[in-house]
Amino acid sequence: MCRRFTTVGGLIPPIAGLVAGLSVFHSTQAEYGINFPPPAADVAQEIYDIHMLTMQIATFLLLVVFSIVIYSLYFHRKSRGYPADQHFHNTWFGNWSWVIVPALVLGVDLTIASNADAVLKKVWDVPKDEKLMDVKVTGHQWWWEFDYLDYGIKVESRYTPREQAGDLYLREVDNRLVLPTNTKIRFLHTSADVLHAFWVPELAFKKDAIPGYVTETWSELNREGVFRGQCAELCGTWHSRMPLVVESVSPEKFQTWVAEQQEIKVAAAAEAAATKTWSREELMAKGKALYETKCAACHQLAGQGLPPAFPPLNGSAIVNGPIEAHFNMVINGKPGTAMQAWGALNDLEIAAIITYERNAWDNRTGDTVQPTDVALAR
Amino acid sequence: MSHTSTLHDAPHHHANPTGWRRWLFSTNHKDIGTLYLLFALAMLFMGGASAMLIRAELFQPGIQLLDPDLYNNLVTNHALLMIFGAVMPAAAGLANWMIPLMIGAPDMALPRMNNLSFWILPAAGTMLILSFVVPFFPGGGSQINTGWTLYPPLSVQVGMSMDFLIFAIHLLGISSVLASINIIVTLLNMRAPGMTLMKMPIFCWTWLVTAFLLILVVPVLAGGVTMLLFDRHFGTSFFDAAGGGDPVLFQHLFWFFGHPEVYVLLLPSIGVLSHVIPTFARKPLFGYKSMVGAMIAVGTIGMVVWAHHQYTIGMSLGAVSYFMIGTIIISIPVGLMIFNFIATMWRGAMTFETPMLFAVAIILMFTFGGLSGVMLAVVPADMQYHDSMFVVAHFHYVLMPGAVFGLFAGVFYWLPKWTGHMYDERLGKLFFWINVTGFNLTFFPQHFLGLAGMPRRIIDYNVMFTEFNVISSIGAMIFGFSHLLLLYIVIKTIRGGEPATSRVWEGARGLEWEVASPPPFHTWETPPLIRQEQSA
Ligand code: HEM
Ligand SMILES: [Cu+2]
């Protein structure tokens, strides 16, 4: 009685899991499903197909194994009076199965490997002798930087806090990676600090961002849309807060976007180059905005930090001490820690951030730092 | 022969210390085996506690219980406790108990070294736990937030807890290498007369291969973490690109150890199954020779496919093709092993006591994990799966059945032999059902999470991943707490129960069943004679 239950029972958990999984899928996961989202590039489609192929082969083999085991569990039981066949391993099958089984498995393996190899070739190497648009993707703790090398545009992309993002929290960013459709794009991946990984499922590839390395991938988007992914290599405290959002637009719209970005860039450069003396209030306002996007992830909005990894700036000895040390920390960072070098910011930006830090919260140095001071300190 | 036994008999009475000395100074394989098993049980509960905290945090989106660094610290700690604290010592415990009994040897070949290899473990375990708790003390630095893979540069940023961890790994490595040497020497030199290598019980074979693997790969890990230590403190830049080093080098060193390590975890349990299934199917193991060949093949090929954990680092096309094909090929010996198990059940007269229930579950679920492994081996598709929850699902489907359930099967199978009492079969079956249901509930949904785009090792996730995480966390609580039942069953069996016969199971074959249950303190002082037809 209890016996019968035990024999078939090995199956119940996986099946129950599957059923539970499928029913949930219909109710709430409809948008994303239980499989990869529909690919947005031809190579991505091939990757999707090879995934489906191996999954189908695996499912088929699983069914074969399950059926044989269940048959045996049911019929070859002592309680049914089945006599053990003491010579089964000495039959011709017993003597030759060590050849037959590997040969069958090899057949399956070769099917998978040959199909995979064909796709791999297309995916792996970036097309040669063609005009490609280059986008350099740099991972930082904990944001992404996109350099459109052909257009001289740089975009910084950070997660959107829950209040603004709502249901898209951890899947939405302030500045998206805008890309044109029907254009071969080469991504150059690298990192400014620790390992990160670029992963947007619709593009169907993942590539690590490794400091000191530049690795390549490529894609050609075949439809417009917004595709969401996130950093896939553990990169420390806020690994969960590095979404990636690709906005795929037509080449015309992309050109408009490029023009806009270039104007913004020119305006910012003009502002920074202006030889005016900035007032404390102007610098504080700019500094606050910059601090909150760039610095607050670690040092926190109120400057309290997250010790011991991220020291507080409120009351910090460096922030309240001689200004040279403060310049040095911001411009050059602190090697071996998460504090990166912020020297790529322009003089105005650094002046604003330092002015803000030295006068915000309980810090009362009263210093006003001008862009020219920063230029001298570099 | 009579000469040796008089020599042995005389010192027995005063050479068997009692109380704590019996354990601390023990050179007896059975006592040391028991120590290993108890240590593993303690670590299983600690590792389990960290896992349940992780799953409790992931029960809902948002950050409720932990903070991100503590979360990552737990992720690291869970893996290391389970791999180095629970599974490897438990397998070594079974080896200590069973190998001498199975090959008709009076003890392990190097009993004093045996004592050392166990007693390094509590020290190593303490270091490991310190690496987790040190950051909570003033001046303790930041927590280890790297995961068990310890990739630099992140692992260079971590505070002093990383140094504790590095030394813990050194100690654990020394312990494993010593134990491996002992096992190899025992198996090669101490077999009863007439037991040729090809008559050796399969459990011994699996440990022979495992021990060789450990000796080959553990030093590579030790070298890797030592270089990390130097980068952290002595100004070298092995892994620092800014100093001319290479962060990817560490990954190669780690996985050169890490991939064979998964077979280290797997093989002893495969060995257990090779005894459990014939016993309860009441017929000999199908394909003894092909089993031996398959495990040697797994060990050998397993040494040269490590970079399938690093498909996304940007290797050349040639390199990834090689690692892909090598990895897919592993399915041949692994498939052969599973086939042999099924063919052993086939046309047998099966009964389903707890060890056999675990064995059947292992065959089904391990096959599942192996098949998802083949999917992961396919490079273009792994560009999607890598570092997602799909990988987490895969390795729990291979490790939990392939290693942990195999150990459970072994414990239930041999517990009557060790204690002289039968365990409570009803409770054993109850444990099996709760445990296996909880396991599947926990890990099956994680495949979907991975495919839908959820990376691994994140403390907080978007609402679209909620449902499967809820199921998974509920499963994890069932799974986790079910182990209290295991603890209860084990304690109950140690304290009493129906007396076990020396054969214990109707279908059991092999030398270990010819000694009394429980076996006397010293066994096989006179080596048994192996009859011609007798083998595993
Ligand atoms: C047919 C057999 C198997 C194949 C083809 C296979 C393949 C793979 C591949 C390609 C990965 C890397 C996935 C990724 O990170 O993207 C992987 C991960 C893993 N596999 Fe397997 N596997 C097999 C069996 C096993 C077995 C038997 C074990 C252990 C008993 C195991 C344990 C693991 C573990 C622990 C990881 C993840 C490690 C980590 O990233 O933390 N696998 N497997
Ligand atoms: Cu591997």
Coordinates of N, CA and C in Angstrom, one line a residue, chain A residues 6-7 9-10 13-14 17-18 21 24 28-29 32-36 47 50-51 54-55 58 61-62 65-66 68-69 71-73 76-78 82-86 88-89 93-94 97-98 101-102 105-106 109 112-113 116-117 119-120 124-125 141 162 167-171 193-195 199 201 204-208 210-213 215 230-240 308-309 336-338, chain B residues 62-63 68-69 72 141-142 145-147 151-154 156-157 241 246-248 251 281-284 286 290 311-317 320-321 324 328-329 331-332 336 339 342-343 345-352 357 360 363-364 367-368 371 374-375 378-380 383-388 429 433 436-437 440 444 448 450-453 455-465 467-468 471 506:
Chain A
T6 N 5.3 5.0 -2.7 CA 6.8 5.3 -2.7 C 7.4 5.2 -4.1
T7 N 6.9 4.2 -4.8 CA 7.6 4.0 -6.1 C 7.4 5.1 -7.1
G9 N 6.3 7.9 -6.5 CA 6.5 9.2 -5.9 C 7.7 10.0 -6.3
G10 N 8.8 9.3 -6.7 CA 10.0 10.1 -7.1 C 9.7 11.2 -8.1
P13 N 7.5 15.4 -7.0 CA 8.1 16.8 -6.8 C 8.4 17.5 -8.1
P14 N 9.1 16.9 -9.1 CA 9.3 17.7 -10.3 C 8.1 18.1 -11.0
G17 N 6.3 20.8 -9.2 CA 7.0 22.1 -9.5 C 6.7 22.7 -10.8
L18 N 6.6 21.8 -11.8 CA 6.3 22.3 -13.1 C 4.9 22.9 -13.2
G21 N 4.8 26.1 -11.5 CA 5.5 27.0 -12.3 C 4.7 27.5 -13.4
V24 N 1.6 29.8 -12.4 CA 2.1 31.2 -12.0 C 2.4 32.0 -13.3
T28 N 0.8 35.9 -13.7 CA 1.5 37.2 -13.5 C 2.8 37.4 -14.4
Q29 N 3.3 36.3 -14.9 CA 4.6 36.5 -15.6 C 4.4 36.6 -17.1
Y32 N 6.9 38.5 -19.3 CA 8.2 37.9 -19.6 C 8.2 36.4 -19.8
G33 N 7.2 35.7 -19.2 CA 7.2 34.3 -19.4 C 8.2 33.6 -18.6
I34 N 8.4 32.3 -19.0 CA 9.3 31.5 -18.2 C 10.5 31.2 -19.1
N35 N 10.6 31.9 -20.2 CA 11.7 31.7 -21.1 C 12.3 33.0 -21.5
F36 N 13.3 33.0 -22.3 CA 13.9 34.3 -22.7 C 12.9 35.1 -23.4
I47 N 20.8 32.4 -31.3 CA 21.1 31.9 -29.9 C 19.9 31.3 -29.3
I50 N 19.2 27.9 -30.7 CA 20.1 26.8 -30.2 C 19.7 26.5 -28.7
H51 N 19.3 27.5 -28.0 CA 18.8 27.2 -26.6 C 17.5 26.3 -26.7
T54 N 18.6 22.6 -27.7 CA 19.2 21.8 -26.6 C 18.2 21.5 -25.6
M55 N 17.3 22.5 -25.3 CA 16.3 22.3 -24.3 C 15.4 21.1 -24.7
A58 N 17.2 17.9 -24.4 CA 17.3 17.5 -22.9 C 16.0 17.0 -22.4
L61 N 15.3 13.5 -23.7 CA 16.1 12.5 -23.0 C 15.6 12.3 -21.5
L62 N 15.2 13.4 -20.9 CA 14.7 13.3 -19.6 C 13.5 12.4 -19.5
V65 N 14.5 8.7 -19.9 CA 15.0 8.2 -18.6 C 13.9 8.0 -17.6
F66 N 13.1 9.0 -17.4 CA 12.0 8.9 -16.5 C 11.1 7.7 -16.8
I68 N 11.8 4.9 -18.4 CA 12.4 3.6 -18.2 C 12.4 3.4 -16.7
V69 N 12.8 4.4 -15.9 CA 12.9 4.2 -14.5 C 11.6 3.9 -13.9
Y71 N 9.0 2.6 -15.3 CA 8.6 1.2 -15.7 C 9.2 0.2 -14.8
S72 N 10.5 0.4 -14.6 CA 11.2 -0.5 -13.8 C 10.8 -0.5 -12.3
L73 N 10.5 0.7 -11.8 CA 10.1 0.9 -10.4 C 8.7 0.1 -10.2
H76 N 9.6 -4.1 -11.5 CA 10.7 -4.9 -11.0 C 10.8 -4.8 -9.5
R77 N 9.6 -5.1 -8.8 CA 9.6 -4.9 -7.4 C 9.4 -6.3 -6.7
K78 N 10.1 -6.4 -5.6 CA 9.9 -7.6 -4.8 C 8.5 -7.8 -4.4
Y82 N 8.6 -10.1 -8.4 CA 9.5 -10.2 -9.5 C 10.8 -10.8 -9.1
P83 N 11.3 -11.9 -9.7 CA 12.5 -12.5 -9.3 C 13.7 -11.7 -9.9
A84 N 14.7 -11.4 -9.1 CA 15.9 -10.7 -9.6 C 16.6 -11.5 -10.7
D85 N 16.9 -10.9 -11.8 CA 17.6 -11.6 -12.9 C 19.1 -11.5 -12.6
Q86 N 19.7 -12.5 -12.0 CA 21.1 -12.4 -11.6 C 22.1 -12.4 -12.8
F88 N 21.5 -10.6 -15.8 CA 21.3 -9.6 -16.7 C 22.6 -8.9 -17.2
H89 N 23.5 -8.7 -16.3 CA 24.8 -8.0 -16.6 C 25.7 -8.9 -17.4
F93 N 23.8 -7.8 -24.1 CA 23.6 -6.4 -23.8 C 24.5 -5.9 -22.7
G94 N 24.6 -6.7 -21.6 CA 25.5 -6.4 -20.5 C 26.9 -6.3 -20.9
S97 N 27.0 -3.0 -23.6 CA 26.4 -1.7 -23.3 C 27.4 -0.6 -23.2
W98 N 28.6 -0.9 -22.7 CA 29.6 0.1 -22.5 C 30.1 0.7 -23.8
V101 N 26.0 2.5 -25.3 CA 25.5 3.7 -24.6 C 26.4 4.9 -25.0
P102 N 27.7 4.8 -24.8 CA 28.5 6.0 -25.2 C 28.3 6.4 -26.7
V105 N 25.2 8.4 -26.8 CA 25.3 9.7 -26.2 C 26.2 10.6 -27.1
L106 N 27.2 10.0 -27.7 CA 28.1 10.7 -28.6 C 27.3 11.3 -29.8
D109 N 25.6 14.3 -28.5 CA 26.6 15.3 -28.3 C 27.0 16.0 -29.6
I112 N 24.3 18.3 -30.9 CA 24.3 19.6 -30.2 C 25.6 20.4 -30.6
A113 N 26.7 19.8 -30.5 CA 28.0 20.5 -30.7 C 28.0 21.1 -32.1
A116 N 25.7 24.0 -32.4 CA 26.2 25.1 -31.5 C 27.4 25.8 -32.2
D117 N 28.3 25.0 -32.8 CA 29.5 25.5 -33.4 C 29.2 26.5 -34.5
V119 N 26.5 28.3 -34.8 CA 26.0 29.6 -34.3 C 27.1 30.4 -33.7
L120 N 28.0 29.6 -33.0 CA 29.1 30.3 -32.2 C 29.9 31.1 -33.2
W124 N 30.5 35.0 -32.4 CA 31.7 35.3 -31.6 C 32.5 36.4 -32.2
D125 N 32.8 36.2 -33.5 CA 33.7 37.2 -34.1 C 33.0 38.4 -34.7
Q141 N 31.6 50.8 -10.2 CA 30.8 50.5 -9.0 C 29.9 51.7 -8.7
R162 N 13.4 53.9 -6.2 CA 12.1 53.2 -6.2 C 11.0 54.2 -6.4
D167 N 7.1 50.2 -10.5 CA 7.3 48.8 -10.8 C 8.5 48.4 -11.6
L168 N 9.1 49.4 -12.2 CA 10.3 49.2 -12.9 C 11.6 49.3 -12.1
Y169 N 11.4 49.5 -10.8 CA 12.6 49.6 -9.9 C 13.6 48.5 -10.2
L170 N 14.8 48.8 -10.3 CA 15.9 47.9 -10.6 C 15.9 47.5 -12.1
R171 N 15.0 48.0 -12.9 CA 15.0 47.7 -14.3 C 15.0 49.0 -15.1
D193 N 36.9 49.5 -12.4 CA 37.3 49.0 -11.0 C 37.3 47.5 -10.9
V194 N 36.1 46.9 -10.6 CA 36.1 45.4 -10.4 C 35.4 44.8 -11.6
L195 N 35.1 43.5 -11.6 CA 34.4 42.9 -12.7 C 32.9 43.3 -12.7
W199 N 24.6 42.5 -19.6 CA 23.6 41.5 -20.0 C 22.2 42.1 -20.2
P201 N 19.0 40.5 -22.1 CA 18.6 39.2 -22.7 C 18.1 39.4 -24.1
A204 N 20.8 38.9 -26.3 CA 21.3 37.5 -26.2 C 22.8 37.3 -26.0
F205 N 23.5 38.3 -25.5 CA 24.8 38.0 -25.1 C 25.1 38.6 -23.8
K206 N 26.2 38.1 -23.2 CA 26.6 38.6 -21.9 C 28.1 38.7 -22.1
K207 N 28.7 39.8 -21.6 CA 30.2 39.9 -21.7 C 30.7 40.5 -20.4
D208 N 31.8 40.0 -19.9 CA 32.4 40.5 -18.7 C 33.1 41.8 -19.0
I210 N 36.2 43.7 -17.6 CA 37.3 43.4 -16.8 C 38.3 44.5 -16.9
P211 N 38.8 45.0 -15.7 CA 39.7 46.1 -15.8 C 41.0 45.7 -16.5
G212 N 41.5 46.5 -17.4 CA 42.7 46.2 -18.1 C 42.5 45.4 -19.4
Y213 N 41.2 45.0 -19.6 CA 40.9 44.3 -20.8 C 39.9 45.1 -21.6
T215 N 37.1 43.8 -24.2 CA 36.5 42.6 -24.9 C 35.4 43.1 -25.9
Q230 N 20.5 43.6 -16.6 CA 21.2 44.2 -15.5 C 22.6 43.6 -15.4
C231 N 23.5 44.2 -14.5 CA 24.8 43.7 -14.4 C 24.8 42.2 -13.9
A232 N 25.6 41.4 -14.5 CA 25.5 40.0 -14.2 C 26.7 39.4 -13.5
E233 N 27.7 40.2 -13.1 CA 28.8 39.7 -12.4 C 28.9 40.4 -11.1
L234 N 29.0 39.6 -10.0 CA 29.0 40.2 -8.7 C 30.1 41.3 -8.6
C235 N 29.6 42.5 -8.2 CA 30.6 43.6 -8.2 C 30.6 44.4 -6.9
G236 N 30.2 43.7 -5.9 CA 30.2 44.4 -4.6 C 28.8 44.8 -4.0
T237 N 28.9 45.7 -3.1 CA 27.7 46.0 -2.3 C 26.4 46.2 -3.2
W238 N 26.4 47.1 -4.2 CA 25.2 47.4 -4.9 C 25.1 46.8 -6.2
H239 N 25.6 45.6 -6.3 CA 25.5 44.8 -7.5 C 24.1 44.7 -8.1
S240 N 23.1 44.7 -7.2 CA 21.7 44.6 -7.6 C 21.2 45.9 -8.2
P308 N 32.1 49.8 7.4 CA 33.5 50.3 7.2 C 33.9 50.5 5.7
A309 N 33.1 49.9 4.8 CA 33.5 50.0 3.4 C 33.5 51.4 2.9
G336 N 42.8 50.2 -4.7 CA 42.5 49.1 -3.8 C 41.2 49.2 -3.0
T337 N 40.5 50.3 -3.2 CA 39.2 50.5 -2.6 C 38.2 50.8 -3.7
A338 N 36.9 50.9 -3.3 CA 35.9 51.3 -4.2 C 35.9 52.7 -4.6
Chain B
G62 N 12.7 43.9 -2.6 CA 13.0 44.9 -1.5 C 14.1 44.3 -0.6
I63 N 14.6 45.2 0.3 CA 15.6 44.7 1.2 C 15.0 44.8 2.6
P68 N 23.2 44.7 2.0 CA 23.8 44.0 0.8 C 25.1 43.3 1.1
D69 N 25.9 43.9 1.9 CA 27.2 43.2 2.2 C 27.0 42.0 3.0
N72 N 25.8 39.3 0.7 CA 26.9 38.7 -0.1 C 27.9 37.9 0.8
G141 N 37.0 45.7 9.6 CA 37.0 45.8 8.1 C 35.7 45.4 7.5
S142 N 35.7 45.4 6.2 CA 34.4 45.2 5.5 C 34.2 43.7 5.3
N145 N 32.4 40.1 0.2 CA 31.2 40.2 -0.6 C 31.5 39.7 -2.0
T146 N 32.3 38.7 -2.1 CA 32.8 38.2 -3.4 C 32.1 37.0 -3.9
G147 N 31.4 36.3 -3.1 CA 31.0 34.9 -3.5 C 32.1 33.9 -3.3
Y151 N 36.7 36.3 -6.8 CA 37.4 37.0 -7.9 C 38.0 38.3 -7.5
P152 N 39.3 38.5 -7.9 CA 39.8 39.9 -7.8 C 39.3 40.7 -9.0
P153 N 39.3 42.0 -9.0 CA 39.8 42.9 -7.9 C 38.9 43.0 -6.7
L154 N 37.6 42.6 -6.8 CA 36.8 42.8 -5.6 C 37.4 42.2 -4.4
V156 N 40.3 42.0 -3.5 CA 41.4 42.8 -3.0 C 40.8 44.0 -2.2
Q157 N 39.6 44.4 -2.5 CA 39.0 45.5 -1.8 C 38.5 45.1 -0.4
A241 N 45.6 44.6 -13.1 CA 46.0 45.0 -14.5 C 46.9 46.3 -14.5
D246 N 47.0 40.2 -14.2 CA 45.8 39.8 -15.0 C 44.7 39.3 -14.1
P247 N 43.6 40.0 -14.0 CA 42.5 39.5 -13.1 C 42.0 38.2 -13.6
V248 N 42.1 37.9 -14.9 CA 41.5 36.7 -15.4 C 42.4 35.5 -15.0
Q251 N 40.9 33.6 -12.2 CA 39.7 32.8 -12.6 C 40.2 31.4 -13.1
A281 N 18.1 -3.8 -5.1 CA 17.6 -4.4 -6.3 C 17.9 -5.9 -6.3
R282 N 18.7 -6.3 -5.3 CA 19.0 -7.7 -5.0 C 19.7 -8.3 -6.3
K283 N 20.5 -7.6 -6.9 CA 21.3 -8.2 -8.0 C 22.6 -7.4 -8.1
P284 N 23.7 -8.0 -8.7 CA 25.0 -7.3 -8.8 C 24.9 -6.0 -9.6
F286 N 25.4 -3.5 -12.3 CA 25.6 -3.7 -13.8 C 26.8 -2.9 -14.2
S290 N 32.8 -0.8 -16.6 CA 32.5 0.4 -17.3 C 32.3 1.5 -16.3
Y311 N 33.0 31.4 -20.0 CA 32.8 31.7 -21.4 C 32.7 33.2 -21.7
T312 N 32.3 34.0 -20.7 CA 32.1 35.4 -21.0 C 33.3 36.3 -20.8
I313 N 34.5 35.7 -20.6 CA 35.6 36.6 -20.4 C 36.2 37.1 -21.7
G314 N 35.8 36.6 -22.8 CA 36.3 37.0 -24.1 C 37.5 36.2 -24.6
M315 N 37.4 34.9 -24.5 CA 38.4 34.0 -25.0 C 38.3 34.0 -26.6
S316 N 39.3 33.4 -27.2 CA 39.2 33.3 -28.7 C 38.2 32.2 -29.1
L317 N 37.8 32.3 -30.3 CA 36.9 31.3 -30.8 C 37.4 29.9 -30.7
V320 N 37.1 28.8 -26.9 CA 35.7 28.5 -26.4 C 35.2 27.2 -27.1
S321 N 35.5 27.0 -28.4 CA 35.0 25.8 -29.1 C 35.6 24.6 -28.4
M324 N 33.9 24.0 -25.1 CA 32.5 23.6 -25.2 C 32.5 22.1 -25.6
I328 N 30.9 19.1 -23.3 CA 29.7 18.3 -23.8 C 30.1 16.8 -23.7
I329 N 31.4 16.5 -24.0 CA 31.8 15.1 -24.1 C 31.7 14.5 -22.7
S331 N 29.4 14.4 -20.9 CA 28.1 13.7 -20.7 C 28.2 12.2 -21.1
I332 N 29.3 11.8 -21.8 CA 29.4 10.4 -22.2 C 29.7 9.5 -20.9
L336 N 27.0 7.2 -18.9 CA 27.2 5.7 -18.7 C 27.0 5.3 -17.3
F339 N 23.3 5.2 -16.7 CA 22.8 4.1 -17.4 C 23.0 2.8 -16.6
I342 N 20.6 2.5 -13.8 CA 19.2 2.1 -14.2 C 19.2 0.6 -14.6
A343 N 20.3 0.2 -15.2 CA 20.4 -1.2 -15.6 C 20.5 -2.1 -14.4
M345 N 18.9 -1.5 -11.6 CA 17.6 -1.6 -11.1 C 16.7 -2.6 -12.0
W346 N 17.0 -2.5 -13.3 CA 16.2 -3.2 -14.3 C 16.2 -4.7 -14.0
R347 N 15.1 -5.3 -14.0 CA 14.9 -6.7 -13.7 C 15.4 -7.2 -12.3
G348 N 15.5 -6.2 -11.4 CA 15.8 -6.6 -10.0 C 14.6 -6.9 -9.2
A349 N 14.8 -7.2 -8.0 CA 13.6 -7.4 -7.1 C 13.7 -6.3 -6.0
M350 N 13.2 -5.1 -6.4 CA 13.4 -3.9 -5.6 C 12.5 -3.8 -4.4
T351 N 13.1 -3.3 -3.4 CA 12.3 -2.8 -2.2 C 12.8 -1.3 -2.0
F352 N 12.0 -0.6 -1.3 CA 12.3 0.9 -1.2 C 12.4 1.4 0.2
L357 N 15.2 4.9 -1.7 CA 14.4 6.1 -2.1 C 15.3 7.2 -2.5
V360 N 16.8 6.4 -5.9 CA 16.0 6.6 -7.1 C 15.8 8.1 -7.4
I363 N 18.9 9.4 -9.2 CA 19.0 9.1 -10.6 C 18.1 10.0 -11.4
L364 N 16.9 10.3 -10.9 CA 16.0 11.1 -11.7 C 16.5 12.6 -11.7
T367 N 20.0 13.3 -13.3 CA 19.9 13.3 -14.8 C 19.4 14.7 -15.2
F368 N 18.4 15.2 -14.5 CA 17.9 16.5 -14.9 C 19.0 17.6 -14.8
L371 N 21.5 17.2 -17.6 CA 21.0 17.7 -18.9 C 21.1 19.3 -18.9
V374 N 24.5 20.2 -19.8 CA 24.8 20.1 -21.3 C 24.3 21.4 -21.9
M375 N 23.1 21.9 -21.5 CA 22.6 23.2 -22.1 C 23.7 24.3 -21.8
V378 N 26.8 24.7 -23.9 CA 26.7 25.3 -25.3 C 27.0 26.8 -25.2
V379 N 28.2 27.2 -25.7 CA 28.7 28.6 -25.5 C 27.6 29.6 -25.9
P380 N 27.1 29.6 -27.1 CA 26.2 30.8 -27.4 C 25.0 30.9 -26.5
M383 N 25.9 32.3 -23.1 CA 26.0 33.8 -23.0 C 24.8 34.3 -22.4
Q384 N 23.7 33.6 -22.4 CA 22.5 34.0 -21.7 C 22.4 33.5 -20.3
Y385 N 22.7 32.1 -20.2 CA 22.5 31.5 -18.8 C 23.5 32.0 -17.8
H386 N 24.7 32.3 -18.3 CA 25.8 32.5 -17.3 C 25.5 33.5 -16.2
D387 N 25.9 33.2 -15.0 CA 25.6 34.1 -13.9 C 24.2 34.5 -13.7
S388 N 23.3 33.6 -14.1 CA 21.9 33.9 -13.9 C 21.4 32.8 -12.9
K429 N 11.5 7.5 5.8 CA 10.7 7.8 4.6 C 10.1 9.2 4.7
W433 N 10.6 12.2 2.0 CA 9.6 12.9 1.2 C 9.6 14.4 1.4
V436 N 12.9 15.9 -0.3 CA 12.9 15.9 -1.7 C 11.9 16.9 -2.3
T437 N 10.7 16.9 -1.6 CA 9.7 17.9 -2.1 C 10.2 19.3 -1.9
N440 N 12.9 20.3 -4.5 CA 12.4 20.6 -5.9 C 11.6 21.9 -5.9
F444 N 13.5 24.1 -8.6 CA 12.9 24.0 -9.9 C 12.5 25.4 -10.4
F448 N 13.4 29.1 -14.2 CA 12.5 30.1 -14.9 C 13.0 31.5 -14.5
G450 N 16.0 32.4 -13.9 CA 17.2 32.7 -14.7 C 16.9 33.0 -16.1
L451 N 16.0 32.2 -16.7 CA 15.6 32.4 -18.1 C 14.9 33.8 -18.3
A452 N 14.2 34.2 -17.3 CA 13.5 35.4 -17.4 C 14.4 36.6 -17.1
G453 N 15.6 36.4 -16.7 CA 16.6 37.5 -16.6 C 17.1 37.8 -15.3
P455 N 19.7 37.8 -12.5 CA 21.1 37.4 -12.2 C 21.2 36.7 -10.9
R456 N 22.2 35.9 -10.6 CA 22.4 35.4 -9.3 C 23.1 36.4 -8.4
R457 N 23.2 36.1 -7.1 CA 23.9 37.0 -6.2 C 23.4 38.4 -6.1
I458 N 22.1 38.6 -6.2 CA 21.5 40.0 -6.0 C 20.6 39.9 -4.8
I459 N 20.7 40.9 -4.0 CA 19.9 41.0 -2.7 C 18.5 41.4 -3.0
D460 N 18.3 42.2 -4.1 CA 17.0 42.8 -4.4 C 16.7 42.6 -5.8
Y461 N 15.4 42.4 -6.1 CA 15.1 42.2 -7.5 C 13.8 42.9 -7.9
N462 N 13.6 43.0 -9.2 CA 12.4 43.7 -9.7 C 11.1 42.8 -9.4
V463 N 10.0 43.5 -9.3 CA 8.8 42.8 -8.9 C 8.4 41.6 -9.9
M464 N 8.9 41.7 -11.1 CA 8.5 40.7 -12.1 C 9.0 39.3 -11.7
F465 N 10.0 39.3 -10.8 CA 10.6 38.0 -10.4 C 9.9 37.5 -9.1
E467 N 7.0 36.0 -8.0 CA 6.3 34.7 -7.8 C 7.2 33.5 -7.6
F468 N 8.1 33.4 -8.5 CA 9.0 32.2 -8.4 C 9.9 32.3 -7.2
I471 N 7.8 31.0 -4.2 CA 7.8 29.5 -4.2 C 9.1 29.0 -3.7
E506 N 18.9 -7.4 3.4 CA 18.8 -8.8 2.8 C 19.8 -8.9 1.6

